[in-house]
Amino acid sequence: MDHAELTTEQVLKRDIPWETYMTTKLISGTGLQLLRRYDNRSESHRAQLLDDDGPSYVRVFVSILRDIYKEETVEYVLALIDEMLTANPKRARLFHDKSLASEDTYEPFLRLLWKGNWFIQEKSCKILALIVSARPKPQDHFLSNGEASNSKSKSTTIDDVLKLLVEWLCAQLKKPSHPSRGVPVAINCLAALLKEPMVRSSFVQADGVKLLTPLISPASTQQSIQLLYETCLCVWLLSYYEPAVEYLATTRTLPRLIDVVKSSTKEKVVRVVVLILRNLLPKGNFAAQMIDLGLPQVVQSLKAQAWSDEDLLEGLNQLEEGLKDNIKRLSSFDKYKQEVLLGHLDWSPMHKDPLFWRDNITNFEENDFQILRVLLTILDTSSDPRALAVACFDLSQFIQYHPAGRVIVTDLKAKERVMKLMNHENTEVTKSALLCIQRLFLGAKYASFLQA
C-alpha cells in the first residue's frame, strides 16, 4: 500500500513483535510490560493507564522512535501517540513531565520530519506542534528538554526545534511531499504555531510570508475554504508582528484579501480577513492602498449583510471608522505619491489638474526628488503603456510648474529616456513623450501654450 494513503486505523491493526525487540535489547523489560498493558486495549483502558502513569508511556514511545528504525514499528508508535493526543490534546503536557527532564523528547520527531515517508512526516509534524505548544513557558518553575538557562545539555533546545520545524513547513509550502495534503498540513500546523513570537520571527527570516500570498484566493470547495481560512489565520497572527507587516506591504496580499472578502459567504473567512484589514489599516501605506482598492464600498456592502458573529460586526465598524478618518486625512499629494510609488499610474483627475500642481509642486522636492526618480524608473522598467504615458505627462507637468523644472529634469537624465518613447507603438505614450520633450526644450515660459 502507498504510505501516503495510510490511515491511523490501518496502522493500528498491525501486530508488532515487542518481545523480539526486548530480546535484541532495543526495548527494556519494563518497556515491554508497559506495552503489553497498553497495546490492543480499549480506549477507556488506555486512558486510565495514561492518567495513572502517562510519563512512563511517553518515555517508552520516545525511546522506541529513537532506537528502532523499522518503518512499520515507527508508523505504529506514531499512530499510538497521534491517537492518544487526538483523544485528549492536553496529554501533550506529559512530554514535559519533570521525570522526563533528561530525555530529548523533540529529537526523534524532528529527525522523522525529514527522513520518513509521508505518513511518518505528517504524524511527526502534528505531534511536534502539539508538544511544542504544550511546553511550560519560561516563567514556569522548570523547563524540559535541557532548556534551563544554565543547562549545558546536548538536548535539542526549543529554539532549534522551532527553527527546524519552520524550515520543514516552508519546504512543504514550496515543494510538498504529498500532492494534496502537504500544503494543508503545513498551513494547519503554522496556524497553531504562529502564536509564538519565536515562530513568527523564524518564519519571516525563512522568507515564508511570500509563500502564503498565492494561497489567498476565493475558494468554493469545503477543503479549499478550510485551507483559505487557515492561511488567513496565519496572516492575521503575522499582522501583529512588525517585520511581517513590512514584508506583507511588498506583496500582493492586500488586493487578494479584498478579493476574498468580496466574494466569500463563509462567515469565519470574512471575519478573519476583516480582522487582518483592521490590524493593517493604521500601518505603513495600507490605508491609502485600501482606499484605492475600493475597500470603503466593500465594507458598506458587507455591513448590509446579516452576520451573526459579534467580532465580525465590531471589526467592520472599526474598519469603516478607520477608513473614513484616513479618507479625510489623505491629501491629494499623499494619494498621488502612493499611486507613483506603487507604479499604478492611471489618468486620475489630479494629473491634469492645474490647482493640484500649483499647490503641491514643492512637495516633489521631498527626499531628493524621490517621486521624479520613481517616475523615471517607471519609464525604464514598465511595460504598461498607460503607466508610461502618465509618467511622461507628469514629468512635463513638473517642468511646467516648477521654477527650475527643466534644469532638475535634465540633471536627472530624463531626456534620453523620454526620447526613446517617442517611437513607442502606443499613441498615448508618444503623445505624452512629445509634450514632455517640447516642454523640456521650450521651458516654462512657452510651455503653457502646449496644454495637452
Coordinates of C-alpha atoms in Angstrom, one line a residue:
M1 CA 0.0 0.0 0.0
D2 CA 1.1 3.6 -0.7
H3 CA 2.4 5.0 2.5
A4 CA 0.9 8.4 1.6
E5 CA -2.6 7.0 1.8
L6 CA -2.1 5.0 5.1
T7 CA -4.6 5.8 7.9
T8 CA -4.0 5.6 11.6
E9 CA -6.7 2.9 11.9
Q10 CA -5.0 0.7 9.3
V11 CA -1.6 1.1 11.0
L12 CA -3.0 0.2 14.4
K13 CA -4.3 -3.1 13.1
R14 CA -0.7 -4.3 12.8
D15 CA 0.8 -6.9 15.2
I16 CA 4.2 -5.6 16.4
P17 CA 6.6 -8.2 17.8
W18 CA 7.5 -6.3 21.0
E19 CA 9.1 -9.5 22.6
T20 CA 11.6 -9.7 19.7
Y21 CA 12.7 -6.1 20.4
M22 CA 13.3 -6.9 24.0
T23 CA 15.4 -10.0 23.1
T24 CA 17.6 -7.7 20.9
K25 CA 17.8 -5.2 23.8
L26 CA 16.0 -2.5 21.8
I27 CA 13.4 -2.1 24.5
S28 CA 13.7 -2.9 28.2
G29 CA 11.8 -5.4 30.3
T30 CA 9.9 -2.5 31.9
G31 CA 9.1 -1.1 28.5
L32 CA 7.8 -4.5 27.3
Q33 CA 5.5 -4.7 30.4
L34 CA 4.1 -1.2 29.7
L35 CA 3.5 -2.0 26.1
R36 CA 1.7 -5.3 26.8
R37 CA -0.6 -3.5 29.2
Y38 CA -1.3 -0.7 26.7
D39 CA -1.3 -2.3 23.2
N40 CA -4.6 -3.5 21.7
R41 CA -6.6 -2.4 24.7
S42 CA -9.8 -0.4 24.7
E43 CA -9.7 3.4 24.7
S44 CA -11.0 3.7 28.2
H45 CA -8.4 1.2 29.5
R46 CA -5.6 3.2 27.8
A47 CA -7.0 6.4 29.1
Q48 CA -6.8 5.0 32.7
L49 CA -3.2 3.9 32.1
L50 CA -2.2 7.3 30.8
D51 CA -3.9 9.0 33.8
D52 CA -2.0 6.7 36.2
D53 CA 1.4 6.6 34.6
G54 CA 1.4 8.9 31.5
P55 CA 5.1 9.9 31.6
S56 CA 6.3 6.3 31.6
Y57 CA 4.4 5.6 28.4
V58 CA 5.7 8.7 26.8
R59 CA 9.3 7.6 27.7
V60 CA 8.7 4.1 26.1
F61 CA 7.2 5.7 22.9
V62 CA 10.0 8.2 22.5
S63 CA 12.7 5.6 23.2
I64 CA 11.2 3.3 20.5
L65 CA 11.2 6.2 18.0
R66 CA 14.8 7.0 19.0
D67 CA 16.2 3.4 18.9
I68 CA 14.1 1.4 16.4
Y69 CA 14.2 2.3 12.7
K70 CA 11.8 -0.3 11.2
E71 CA 9.3 1.7 9.3
E72 CA 6.2 -0.4 10.3
T73 CA 7.1 0.0 14.0
V74 CA 7.8 3.7 13.7
E75 CA 4.5 4.2 12.0
Y76 CA 2.7 2.2 14.7
V77 CA 4.2 4.2 17.6
L78 CA 3.4 7.5 15.9
A79 CA -0.2 6.2 15.3
L80 CA -0.4 5.4 19.1
I81 CA 0.8 8.8 20.1
D82 CA -1.5 10.5 17.5
E83 CA -4.5 8.6 18.8
M84 CA -3.6 9.4 22.4
L85 CA -3.3 13.2 21.6
T86 CA -6.3 13.3 19.3
A87 CA -8.5 11.8 22.1
N88 CA -7.1 14.5 24.6
P89 CA -4.7 17.2 23.3
K90 CA -3.8 18.1 26.9
R91 CA -1.9 14.9 27.1
A92 CA 0.9 16.7 25.2
R93 CA 1.9 18.1 28.6
L94 CA 3.0 14.6 29.6
F95 CA 6.0 15.1 27.3
H96 CA 7.2 17.9 29.6
D97 CA 6.9 16.0 32.8
K98 CA 9.7 16.6 35.3
S99 CA 10.6 12.9 35.3
L100 CA 11.5 13.2 31.6
A101 CA 13.8 16.2 32.1
S102 CA 16.8 14.1 30.9
E103 CA 15.0 12.8 27.8
D104 CA 15.2 14.7 24.5
T105 CA 11.6 14.2 23.6
Y106 CA 11.8 16.5 20.5
E107 CA 14.7 14.9 18.6
P108 CA 13.0 11.7 17.2
F109 CA 10.1 13.7 15.7
L110 CA 12.4 16.3 14.2
R111 CA 14.5 13.6 12.6
L112 CA 11.5 11.8 11.2
L113 CA 10.1 15.0 9.7
W114 CA 13.0 14.9 7.1
K115 CA 13.7 11.2 6.9
G116 CA 10.3 9.4 6.9
N117 CA 7.6 8.6 4.3
W118 CA 4.5 10.9 4.2
F119 CA 2.6 9.1 6.9
I120 CA 5.6 9.5 9.3
Q121 CA 6.2 13.1 8.3
E122 CA 2.6 14.1 8.7
K123 CA 2.2 12.5 12.2
S124 CA 5.6 13.8 13.4
C125 CA 4.6 17.3 12.3
K126 CA 1.2 17.2 14.1
I127 CA 2.6 15.6 17.2
L128 CA 5.6 18.0 17.4
A129 CA 3.3 21.1 17.0
L130 CA 1.1 19.8 19.9
I131 CA 4.1 19.1 22.1
V132 CA 5.8 22.4 21.4
S133 CA 2.6 24.3 22.1
A134 CA 2.1 22.5 25.4
R135 CA 5.6 23.2 26.8
P136 CA 5.9 25.1 30.1
K137 CA 6.7 28.7 29.4
P138 CA 9.9 30.3 30.8
Q139 CA 8.1 31.8 33.8
D140 CA 7.0 28.3 34.9
H141 CA 9.1 26.6 37.5
F142 CA 11.1 24.3 35.2
L143 CA 11.9 23.8 31.6
S144 CA 12.1 20.4 29.9
N145 CA 14.4 19.1 27.2
G146 CA 17.5 20.7 28.6
E147 CA 16.1 24.2 28.3
A148 CA 17.0 25.5 31.7
S149 CA 19.0 28.7 31.3
N150 CA 22.2 27.2 32.8
S151 CA 21.8 23.9 31.0
K152 CA 24.8 22.5 29.1
S153 CA 22.8 19.6 28.0
K154 CA 23.1 18.3 24.4
S155 CA 19.3 18.1 24.2
T156 CA 17.5 19.9 21.4
T157 CA 16.6 23.5 22.6
I158 CA 13.2 24.9 21.8
D159 CA 14.9 27.5 19.5
D160 CA 16.4 24.6 17.5
V161 CA 13.0 22.8 17.4
L162 CA 11.0 25.8 16.2
K163 CA 13.6 26.8 13.6
L164 CA 13.8 23.3 12.1
L165 CA 10.0 22.9 12.3
V166 CA 9.6 26.2 10.4
E167 CA 12.2 25.1 7.8
W168 CA 10.2 21.9 7.2
L169 CA 6.9 23.8 7.0
C170 CA 8.3 26.3 4.4
A171 CA 9.8 23.4 2.4
Q172 CA 6.3 21.8 2.3
L173 CA 4.8 25.1 1.0
K174 CA 7.5 25.3 -1.7
K175 CA 7.6 21.6 -2.7
P176 CA 5.0 19.5 -0.9
S177 CA 5.9 15.8 0.0
H178 CA 2.3 14.9 -0.7
P179 CA 0.5 16.4 -3.7
S180 CA -2.8 17.2 -1.9
R181 CA -2.0 17.1 1.8
G182 CA 1.5 18.6 2.1
V183 CA 0.3 22.3 1.9
P184 CA -2.8 21.9 4.1
V185 CA -0.9 20.1 6.8
A186 CA 1.8 22.8 6.8
I187 CA -0.7 25.6 7.0
N188 CA -2.7 23.8 9.7
C189 CA 0.5 23.5 11.7
L190 CA 1.5 27.1 11.1
A191 CA -1.9 28.4 12.2
A192 CA -1.2 26.8 15.6
L193 CA 2.4 27.7 15.9
L194 CA 2.4 31.4 14.7
K195 CA 1.0 32.4 18.1
E196 CA 4.6 32.0 19.2
P197 CA 6.8 35.2 18.8
M198 CA 9.8 33.0 18.0
V199 CA 7.9 31.2 15.2
R200 CA 6.8 34.5 13.7
S201 CA 10.4 35.6 13.7
S202 CA 11.8 32.4 12.2
F203 CA 9.0 32.3 9.6
V204 CA 9.9 35.8 8.4
Q205 CA 13.6 35.1 8.3
A206 CA 12.9 31.9 6.3
D207 CA 11.1 34.1 3.7
G208 CA 7.9 32.3 4.5
V209 CA 5.5 35.2 4.2
K210 CA 5.6 35.3 0.4
L211 CA 4.6 31.6 0.4
L212 CA 1.2 32.4 1.9
T213 CA 0.1 35.0 -0.7
P214 CA -0.6 32.6 -3.6
L215 CA -3.0 30.6 -1.3
I216 CA -5.2 33.6 -0.6
S217 CA -7.8 33.4 -3.4
P218 CA -11.6 32.9 -3.4
A219 CA -12.5 29.3 -2.5
S220 CA -15.5 27.1 -3.3
T221 CA -15.0 23.5 -2.0
Q222 CA -15.0 22.6 1.7
Q223 CA -11.3 21.7 1.7
S224 CA -10.2 24.8 -0.2
I225 CA -12.4 27.0 2.2
Q226 CA -10.7 25.5 5.2
L227 CA -7.2 26.0 3.6
L228 CA -8.1 29.6 2.8
Y229 CA -9.4 30.2 6.4
E230 CA -6.2 28.7 8.0
T231 CA -4.0 30.7 5.6
C232 CA -5.8 33.9 6.6
L233 CA -5.4 32.9 10.2
C234 CA -1.6 32.7 9.6
V235 CA -1.7 36.2 8.1
W236 CA -3.8 37.5 11.0
L237 CA -1.3 36.2 13.5
L238 CA 1.6 37.8 11.4
S239 CA -0.3 41.1 11.3
Y240 CA 0.7 41.6 15.0
Y241 CA 4.4 41.3 14.1
E242 CA 6.0 44.4 12.6
P243 CA 8.7 42.8 10.3
A244 CA 6.0 40.5 8.9
V245 CA 3.7 43.6 8.2
E246 CA 6.6 45.3 6.4
Y247 CA 7.1 42.2 4.3
L248 CA 3.3 41.9 3.6
A249 CA 3.4 45.5 2.3
T250 CA 5.7 44.4 -0.6
T251 CA 3.4 41.5 -1.7
R252 CA 0.0 41.3 -3.4
T253 CA -1.5 40.1 -0.2
L254 CA -3.8 43.1 0.3
P255 CA -5.7 43.0 -3.1
R256 CA -6.0 39.3 -2.7
L257 CA -7.6 39.6 0.8
I258 CA -10.0 42.2 -0.6
D259 CA -10.9 39.9 -3.4
V260 CA -11.6 37.1 -0.9
V261 CA -13.7 39.2 1.4
K262 CA -15.7 40.5 -1.6
S263 CA -16.7 37.0 -2.8
S264 CA -16.8 34.9 0.4
T265 CA -20.0 33.9 2.0
K266 CA -18.3 31.8 4.8
E267 CA -18.6 33.9 8.0
K268 CA -15.4 32.6 9.6
V269 CA -13.4 33.5 6.5
V270 CA -14.9 37.0 6.2
R271 CA -14.3 37.6 10.0
V272 CA -10.6 36.7 9.9
V273 CA -10.0 38.8 6.7
V274 CA -11.8 41.8 8.3
L275 CA -9.7 41.4 11.4
I276 CA -6.5 41.4 9.3
L277 CA -7.6 44.5 7.4
R278 CA -8.4 46.2 10.7
N279 CA -4.9 45.4 12.1
L280 CA -3.1 46.6 8.9
L281 CA -5.1 49.8 8.4
P282 CA -3.0 52.1 10.7
K283 CA 0.3 50.7 9.4
G284 CA 2.5 51.9 6.6
N285 CA 0.7 52.8 3.4
F286 CA -2.0 50.2 3.8
A287 CA -4.8 52.8 4.4
A288 CA -4.2 54.5 1.1
Q289 CA -4.0 51.2 -0.8
M290 CA -7.2 50.0 0.8
I291 CA -9.0 53.2 -0.3
D292 CA -7.6 52.9 -3.8
L293 CA -8.8 49.2 -3.9
G294 CA -12.3 50.3 -3.1
L295 CA -12.4 48.8 0.4
P296 CA -14.8 51.5 1.8
Q297 CA -17.5 50.4 -0.7
V298 CA -16.8 46.7 0.1
V299 CA -17.2 47.4 3.9
Q300 CA -20.6 49.1 3.2
S301 CA -21.7 46.1 1.2
L302 CA -20.6 43.7 4.0
K303 CA -22.4 45.7 6.6
A304 CA -25.6 45.4 4.7
Q305 CA -25.5 41.6 5.1
A306 CA -26.9 39.6 8.1
W307 CA -23.9 38.4 10.0
S308 CA -24.2 36.9 13.5
D309 CA -20.6 37.0 14.6
E310 CA -20.0 39.8 17.1
D311 CA -16.3 40.1 16.4
L312 CA -17.0 40.4 12.7
L313 CA -19.6 43.2 13.2
E314 CA -17.3 45.1 15.6
G315 CA -14.4 44.6 13.1
L316 CA -16.5 46.0 10.3
N317 CA -17.5 49.1 12.3
Q318 CA -13.8 49.7 13.3
L319 CA -12.7 49.3 9.7
E320 CA -15.4 51.7 8.5
E321 CA -14.4 54.4 11.0
G322 CA -10.7 54.0 10.4
L323 CA -11.2 54.2 6.6
K324 CA -13.3 57.4 7.0
D325 CA -10.6 59.0 9.1
N326 CA -8.0 58.1 6.6
I327 CA -10.0 59.4 3.6
K328 CA -10.3 62.8 5.5
R329 CA -6.5 62.8 6.2
L330 CA -5.3 61.5 2.9
S331 CA -4.4 64.7 1.0
S332 CA -4.3 64.7 -2.8
F333 CA -0.5 64.6 -2.8
D334 CA -0.3 61.6 -0.5
K335 CA -2.7 59.8 -2.8
Y336 CA -0.6 60.8 -5.8
K337 CA 2.6 59.7 -4.1
Q338 CA 1.0 56.4 -3.3
E339 CA 0.0 55.9 -6.9
V340 CA 3.5 56.6 -8.2
L341 CA 5.3 54.5 -5.5
L342 CA 3.1 51.5 -6.3
G343 CA 3.6 52.0 -10.0
H344 CA -0.2 52.0 -10.5
L345 CA -0.4 55.1 -12.7
D346 CA -3.7 56.0 -14.3
W347 CA -5.4 59.1 -15.6
S348 CA -6.9 60.1 -12.2
P349 CA -8.1 63.8 -12.2
M350 CA -5.1 65.1 -10.3
H351 CA -2.6 64.5 -13.2
K352 CA -4.3 67.2 -15.3
D353 CA -5.5 69.5 -12.5
P354 CA -3.5 72.8 -12.6
L355 CA -4.5 73.5 -9.0
F356 CA -3.0 70.2 -7.8
W357 CA 0.3 71.0 -9.5
R358 CA 0.4 74.6 -8.2
D359 CA -0.4 73.6 -4.6
N360 CA 1.9 70.6 -4.4
I361 CA 4.9 71.4 -6.7
T362 CA 7.3 72.0 -3.8
N363 CA 6.3 68.5 -2.4
F364 CA 8.1 67.0 -5.3
E365 CA 11.4 68.2 -3.8
E366 CA 11.0 65.7 -0.8
N367 CA 13.7 63.0 -0.3
D368 CA 15.9 64.4 -3.1
F369 CA 13.1 64.4 -5.7
Q370 CA 12.1 60.8 -4.9
I371 CA 8.9 61.0 -6.9
L372 CA 10.6 62.2 -10.0
R373 CA 13.2 59.4 -9.7
V374 CA 10.4 56.8 -9.4
L375 CA 8.7 58.2 -12.5
L376 CA 12.0 57.8 -14.4
T377 CA 12.3 54.2 -13.1
I378 CA 8.8 53.6 -14.4
L379 CA 9.9 54.8 -17.8
D380 CA 12.9 52.4 -17.7
T381 CA 11.0 49.3 -16.4
S382 CA 7.3 49.4 -17.1
S383 CA 5.7 47.6 -20.0
D384 CA 2.2 49.2 -19.3
P385 CA 1.5 51.8 -22.0
R386 CA -0.9 53.7 -19.6
A387 CA 1.8 54.0 -16.9
L388 CA 4.4 55.2 -19.4
A389 CA 2.0 57.8 -20.8
V390 CA 1.1 59.2 -17.4
A391 CA 4.7 59.2 -16.2
C392 CA 5.8 61.2 -19.3
F393 CA 2.9 63.6 -18.8
D394 CA 3.7 64.1 -15.1
L395 CA 7.3 64.9 -15.9
S396 CA 6.1 67.5 -18.4
Q397 CA 3.8 69.0 -15.7
F398 CA 6.7 69.2 -13.3
I399 CA 8.7 71.1 -15.9
Q400 CA 5.9 73.5 -16.4
Y401 CA 5.0 74.2 -12.8
H402 CA 8.4 74.1 -11.0
P403 CA 10.6 77.2 -11.5
A404 CA 13.7 75.0 -12.0
G405 CA 11.8 72.2 -13.6
R406 CA 13.8 72.0 -16.9
V407 CA 17.2 72.0 -15.1
I408 CA 16.1 69.4 -12.5
V409 CA 14.6 67.0 -15.1
T410 CA 17.7 67.5 -17.3
D411 CA 20.1 66.7 -14.4
L412 CA 18.2 63.5 -13.7
K413 CA 18.9 62.5 -17.3
A414 CA 15.2 62.2 -18.2
K415 CA 15.6 63.5 -21.8
E416 CA 17.2 60.3 -23.2
R417 CA 14.5 58.1 -21.5
V418 CA 11.6 60.2 -22.9
M419 CA 13.2 60.4 -26.4
K420 CA 13.2 56.6 -26.6
L421 CA 9.4 56.6 -26.1
M422 CA 8.8 59.0 -29.0
N423 CA 8.8 55.9 -31.2
H424 CA 6.5 53.8 -29.0
E425 CA 3.8 51.7 -30.7
N426 CA 1.1 53.2 -28.4
T427 CA -0.1 56.7 -29.5
E428 CA -1.0 57.7 -25.9
V429 CA 2.7 57.2 -25.0
T430 CA 4.1 59.0 -28.0
K431 CA 1.8 62.0 -27.4
S432 CA 2.9 62.4 -23.7
A433 CA 6.5 61.8 -24.6
L434 CA 6.3 64.5 -27.3
L435 CA 4.7 67.0 -24.9
C436 CA 7.4 66.3 -22.3
I437 CA 10.2 66.9 -24.9
Q438 CA 8.6 70.1 -26.1
R439 CA 8.3 71.5 -22.6
L440 CA 11.9 70.4 -21.8
F441 CA 13.2 72.3 -24.9
L442 CA 11.0 75.3 -24.8
G443 CA 10.9 75.9 -21.0
A444 CA 8.1 77.0 -18.8
K445 CA 7.6 80.5 -20.4
Y446 CA 6.4 78.9 -23.7
A447 CA 5.3 75.5 -22.4
S448 CA 2.0 76.9 -21.1
F449 CA 0.8 77.1 -24.8
L450 CA 1.3 73.4 -25.1
Q451 CA -1.5 72.1 -23.0
A452 CA -2.4 68.5 -23.6

